[in-house]
Amino acid sequence: MIRYHVKHSKKSRNTLRFLGLFLFLFAVLVLWLFFAGGGSKHVIGAILGALIGLYGGYLFIHSFELDKYDIDYEFTEEAMTVKHYRGVSVFPYEKIDDVTLVSPDNEMLYSLIQIKAGRHKFLIPFSYKKELCDQIYQLLTEKVTIRDLMDEIEKAKAAAAAQPAAEGSDTATQEEKPSEK
């Protein structure tokens, strides 16, 4: 079992929330001035204010996502377990859709592993921990690749089982054509 802890700053979350709230309130003020003042002269300003308000709402809402808090990852032989502030999520390797390794030219600085499991996306940063990153990436790719290969084998078996019935009808027509000549 491999464990890895990703720490996120509380100051970053609070800054995103404050900035989002500020932009949203600024947009409300701009729109209030637009509608209270008659509103026909400054339509572009009102549209920009509305867009700024939407972006502020986006920042505020997304500051509550899982990846903005501390996360503990546990990689076992059966599944990936993610411990976050809302509880524990278990992702069997069969549910993982994609694993991507992002590694710069200078391999000593940092590496990233991006994991997509259904609607969940996890970006795991590794600063100065290339060996641990490679070990986790190898485990994930082995498990996901084994699952993909098993799916391909099942598809090939299904196609092979359906193919002899189709070939039987083709061989009969091919045998009839030479006899006609």
mmCIF file of C-alpha atoms in Angstrom:
data_model
loop_
_atom_site.group_PDB
_atom_site.id
_atom_site.type_symbol
_atom_site.label_atom_id
_atom_site.label_comp_id
_atom_site.label_asym_id
_atom_site.label_seq_id
_atom_site.Cartn_x
_atom_site.Cartn_y
_atom_site.Cartn_z
ATOM 1 C CA MET A 1 0.000 0.000 0.000
ATOM 2 C CA ILE A 2 1.254 3.454 -0.926
ATOM 3 C CA ARG A 3 0.040 6.545 0.928
ATOM 4 C CA TYR A 4 0.425 10.125 -0.211
ATOM 5 C CA HIS A 5 -0.826 13.366 1.358
ATOM 6 C CA VAL A 6 -1.532 16.511 -0.662
ATOM 7 C CA LYS A 7 -1.705 19.674 1.425
ATOM 8 C CA HIS A 8 -3.668 22.697 0.230
ATOM 9 C CA SER A 9 -3.537 26.112 1.817
ATOM 10 C CA LYS A 10 -6.549 27.455 3.681
ATOM 11 C CA LYS A 11 -5.439 30.941 2.642
ATOM 12 C CA SER A 12 -5.898 30.055 -1.034
ATOM 13 C CA ARG A 13 -9.464 28.860 -0.453
ATOM 14 C CA ASN A 14 -10.339 31.970 1.522
ATOM 15 C CA THR A 15 -8.732 34.228 -1.099
ATOM 16 C CA LEU A 16 -10.797 32.599 -3.866
ATOM 17 C CA ARG A 17 -13.956 32.986 -1.801
ATOM 18 C CA PHE A 18 -13.227 36.616 -0.967
ATOM 19 C CA LEU A 19 -12.349 37.489 -4.568
ATOM 20 C CA GLY A 20 -15.421 35.687 -5.908
ATOM 21 C CA LEU A 21 -17.702 37.418 -3.427
ATOM 22 C CA PHE A 22 -16.110 40.805 -4.174
ATOM 23 C CA LEU A 23 -16.530 40.378 -7.946
ATOM 24 C CA PHE A 24 -20.109 39.230 -7.508
ATOM 25 C CA LEU A 25 -21.008 42.191 -5.268
ATOM 26 C CA PHE A 26 -19.255 44.570 -7.669
ATOM 27 C CA ALA A 27 -21.395 43.182 -10.501
ATOM 28 C CA VAL A 28 -24.554 43.621 -8.439
ATOM 29 C CA LEU A 29 -23.584 47.251 -7.825
ATOM 30 C CA VAL A 30 -22.892 47.850 -11.542
ATOM 31 C CA LEU A 31 -26.188 46.264 -12.555
ATOM 32 C CA TRP A 32 -28.092 48.200 -9.877
ATOM 33 C CA LEU A 33 -26.600 51.474 -11.121
ATOM 34 C CA PHE A 34 -27.456 50.490 -14.691
ATOM 35 C CA PHE A 35 -31.100 49.757 -13.957
ATOM 36 C CA ALA A 36 -31.565 52.595 -11.434
ATOM 37 C CA GLY A 37 -30.114 55.164 -13.822
ATOM 38 C CA GLY A 38 -32.400 54.459 -16.736
ATOM 39 C CA GLY A 39 -30.008 52.018 -18.303
ATOM 40 C CA SER A 40 -29.964 52.740 -22.009
ATOM 41 C CA LYS A 41 -26.550 54.456 -22.224
ATOM 42 C CA HIS A 42 -24.234 51.926 -20.613
ATOM 43 C CA VAL A 43 -25.361 48.578 -21.999
ATOM 44 C CA ILE A 44 -21.795 47.355 -22.606
ATOM 45 C CA GLY A 45 -20.866 48.194 -19.006
ATOM 46 C CA ALA A 46 -23.867 46.243 -17.750
ATOM 47 C CA ILE A 47 -22.943 43.229 -19.898
ATOM 48 C CA LEU A 48 -19.340 43.348 -18.622
ATOM 49 C CA GLY A 49 -20.640 43.700 -15.064
ATOM 50 C CA ALA A 50 -22.852 40.642 -15.512
ATOM 51 C CA LEU A 51 -19.915 38.618 -16.888
ATOM 52 C CA ILE A 52 -17.705 39.700 -13.977
ATOM 53 C CA GLY A 53 -20.484 38.673 -11.594
ATOM 54 C CA LEU A 54 -20.746 35.249 -13.217
ATOM 55 C CA TYR A 55 -16.983 34.774 -12.912
ATOM 56 C CA GLY A 56 -17.119 35.817 -9.259
ATOM 57 C CA GLY A 57 -19.872 33.285 -8.634
ATOM 58 C CA TYR A 58 -17.793 30.633 -10.387
ATOM 59 C CA LEU A 59 -14.770 31.367 -8.177
ATOM 60 C CA PHE A 60 -16.855 31.326 -5.010
ATOM 61 C CA ILE A 61 -18.661 28.069 -5.798
ATOM 62 C CA HIS A 62 -15.553 26.229 -6.950
ATOM 63 C CA SER A 63 -13.620 27.199 -3.828
ATOM 64 C CA PHE A 64 -15.626 24.451 -2.074
ATOM 65 C CA GLU A 65 -14.482 21.618 -4.375
ATOM 66 C CA LEU A 66 -12.608 18.586 -3.066
ATOM 67 C CA ASP A 67 -9.311 19.521 -4.673
ATOM 68 C CA LYS A 68 -9.146 22.780 -2.688
ATOM 69 C CA TYR A 69 -8.778 20.873 0.611
ATOM 70 C CA ASP A 70 -6.158 18.488 2.002
ATOM 71 C CA ILE A 71 -6.465 15.022 0.466
ATOM 72 C CA ASP A 72 -4.942 11.673 1.478
ATOM 73 C CA TYR A 73 -4.499 9.098 -1.271
ATOM 74 C CA GLU A 74 -4.058 5.392 -0.556
ATOM 75 C CA PHE A 75 -3.163 3.058 -3.399
ATOM 76 C CA THR A 76 -3.750 -0.618 -2.616
ATOM 77 C CA GLU A 77 -3.871 -3.680 -4.847
ATOM 78 C CA GLU A 78 -7.674 -3.481 -5.181
ATOM 79 C CA ALA A 79 -8.557 0.217 -5.263
ATOM 80 C CA MET A 80 -7.553 3.835 -4.856
ATOM 81 C CA THR A 81 -8.923 5.388 -1.667
ATOM 82 C CA VAL A 82 -9.308 9.151 -1.403
ATOM 83 C CA LYS A 83 -9.792 10.654 2.069
ATOM 84 C CA HIS A 84 -11.088 14.216 1.957
ATOM 85 C CA TYR A 85 -13.007 16.629 4.163
ATOM 86 C CA ARG A 86 -16.376 15.182 3.071
ATOM 87 C CA GLY A 87 -15.454 11.606 3.935
ATOM 88 C CA VAL A 88 -13.854 8.716 2.085
ATOM 89 C CA SER A 89 -14.242 7.779 -1.580
ATOM 90 C CA VAL A 90 -13.091 4.417 -2.903
ATOM 91 C CA PHE A 91 -12.356 4.024 -6.606
ATOM 92 C CA PRO A 92 -11.721 0.451 -7.801
ATOM 93 C CA TYR A 93 -9.186 0.361 -10.624
ATOM 94 C CA GLU A 94 -11.972 -0.812 -12.955
ATOM 95 C CA LYS A 95 -13.647 2.601 -12.534
ATOM 96 C CA ILE A 96 -10.529 4.607 -13.440
ATOM 97 C CA ASP A 97 -10.811 5.844 -17.017
ATOM 98 C CA ASP A 98 -7.475 7.550 -17.625
ATOM 99 C CA VAL A 99 -4.100 8.043 -15.965
ATOM 100 C CA THR A 100 -1.708 10.681 -17.288
ATOM 101 C CA LEU A 101 1.813 11.537 -16.142
ATOM 102 C CA VAL A 102 3.036 15.103 -16.622
ATOM 103 C CA SER A 103 6.770 15.377 -16.147
ATOM 104 C CA PRO A 104 8.916 18.319 -17.274
ATOM 105 C CA ASP A 105 12.346 18.053 -18.882
ATOM 106 C CA ASN A 106 14.044 18.618 -15.531
ATOM 107 C CA GLU A 107 12.664 15.608 -13.688
ATOM 108 C CA MET A 108 13.867 16.701 -10.268
ATOM 109 C CA LEU A 109 11.513 19.674 -9.783
ATOM 110 C CA TYR A 110 8.012 18.288 -9.953
ATOM 111 C CA SER A 111 5.737 15.761 -11.585
ATOM 112 C CA LEU A 112 1.961 15.499 -11.808
ATOM 113 C CA ILE A 113 -0.379 12.537 -12.126
ATOM 114 C CA GLN A 114 -3.856 13.216 -13.456
ATOM 115 C CA ILE A 115 -6.472 10.561 -12.710
ATOM 116 C CA LYS A 116 -9.947 10.529 -14.260
ATOM 117 C CA ALA A 117 -12.510 8.255 -12.656
ATOM 118 C CA GLY A 118 -15.990 8.892 -13.992
ATOM 119 C CA ARG A 119 -16.921 12.480 -13.241
ATOM 120 C CA HIS A 120 -14.078 12.853 -10.720
ATOM 121 C CA LYS A 121 -10.704 14.272 -11.716
ATOM 122 C CA PHE A 122 -7.696 14.265 -9.433
ATOM 123 C CA LEU A 123 -4.439 16.106 -10.031
ATOM 124 C CA ILE A 124 -1.720 14.835 -7.704
ATOM 125 C CA PRO A 125 1.402 17.038 -7.492
ATOM 126 C CA PHE A 126 4.792 15.631 -6.541
ATOM 127 C CA SER A 127 7.471 18.181 -5.655
ATOM 128 C CA TYR A 128 10.960 16.684 -5.524
ATOM 129 C CA LYS A 129 9.441 13.180 -5.177
ATOM 130 C CA LYS A 130 10.028 11.685 -8.619
ATOM 131 C CA GLU A 131 10.613 8.138 -7.324
ATOM 132 C CA LEU A 132 7.297 8.067 -5.456
ATOM 133 C CA CYS A 133 5.517 9.536 -8.483
ATOM 134 C CA ASP A 134 6.977 6.853 -10.753
ATOM 135 C CA GLN A 135 6.027 4.112 -8.298
ATOM 136 C CA ILE A 136 2.397 5.290 -8.066
ATOM 137 C CA TYR A 137 2.157 5.837 -11.829
ATOM 138 C CA GLN A 138 3.503 2.352 -12.503
ATOM 139 C CA LEU A 139 0.946 0.813 -10.115
ATOM 140 C CA LEU A 140 -1.906 2.758 -11.699
ATOM 141 C CA THR A 141 -0.915 2.003 -15.277
ATOM 142 C CA GLU A 142 -0.528 -1.710 -14.498
ATOM 143 C CA LYS A 143 -4.008 -1.908 -12.978
ATOM 144 C CA VAL A 144 -5.719 0.215 -15.640
ATOM 145 C CA THR A 145 -3.857 -1.515 -18.500
ATOM 146 C CA ILE A 146 -4.819 -4.969 -17.207
ATOM 147 C CA ARG A 147 -8.460 -3.885 -17.150
ATOM 148 C CA ASP A 148 -8.224 -2.459 -20.690
ATOM 149 C CA LEU A 149 -6.583 -5.638 -21.987
ATOM 150 C CA MET A 150 -9.272 -7.795 -20.409
ATOM 151 C CA ASP A 151 -11.941 -5.659 -22.101
ATOM 152 C CA GLU A 152 -10.194 -6.022 -25.467
ATOM 153 C CA ILE A 153 -9.916 -9.807 -25.031
ATOM 154 C CA GLU A 154 -13.642 -10.039 -24.262
ATOM 155 C CA LYS A 155 -14.470 -7.944 -27.340
ATOM 156 C CA ALA A 156 -12.218 -10.115 -29.515
ATOM 157 C CA LYS A 157 -13.880 -13.282 -28.193
ATOM 158 C CA ALA A 158 -17.321 -11.848 -28.898
ATOM 159 C CA ALA A 159 -16.266 -10.818 -32.405
ATOM 160 C CA ALA A 160 -14.693 -14.246 -33.032
ATOM 161 C CA ALA A 161 -17.865 -15.992 -31.872
ATOM 162 C CA ALA A 162 -19.982 -13.869 -34.222
ATOM 163 C CA GLN A 163 -17.560 -14.174 -37.148
ATOM 164 C CA PRO A 164 -17.858 -17.946 -37.950
ATOM 165 C CA ALA A 165 -21.587 -17.617 -38.542
ATOM 166 C CA ALA A 166 -20.950 -14.777 -40.978
ATOM 167 C CA GLU A 167 -18.042 -16.629 -42.623
ATOM 168 C CA GLY A 168 -20.193 -19.724 -43.139
ATOM 169 C CA SER A 169 -22.613 -17.779 -45.308
ATOM 170 C CA ASP A 170 -19.737 -16.122 -47.233
ATOM 171 C CA THR A 171 -17.988 -19.433 -47.966
ATOM 172 C CA ALA A 172 -21.162 -20.905 -49.395
ATOM 173 C CA THR A 173 -21.548 -18.043 -51.842
ATOM 174 C CA GLN A 174 -17.868 -18.202 -52.782
ATOM 175 C CA GLU A 175 -18.133 -21.953 -53.499
ATOM 176 C CA GLU A 176 -21.159 -21.445 -55.728
ATOM 177 C CA LYS A 177 -19.510 -18.797 -57.896
ATOM 178 C CA PRO A 178 -16.623 -20.962 -59.185
ATOM 179 C CA SER A 179 -18.970 -23.823 -60.008
ATOM 180 C CA GLU A 180 -21.054 -21.529 -62.220
ATOM 181 C CA LYS A 181 -18.052 -20.886 -64.510
#
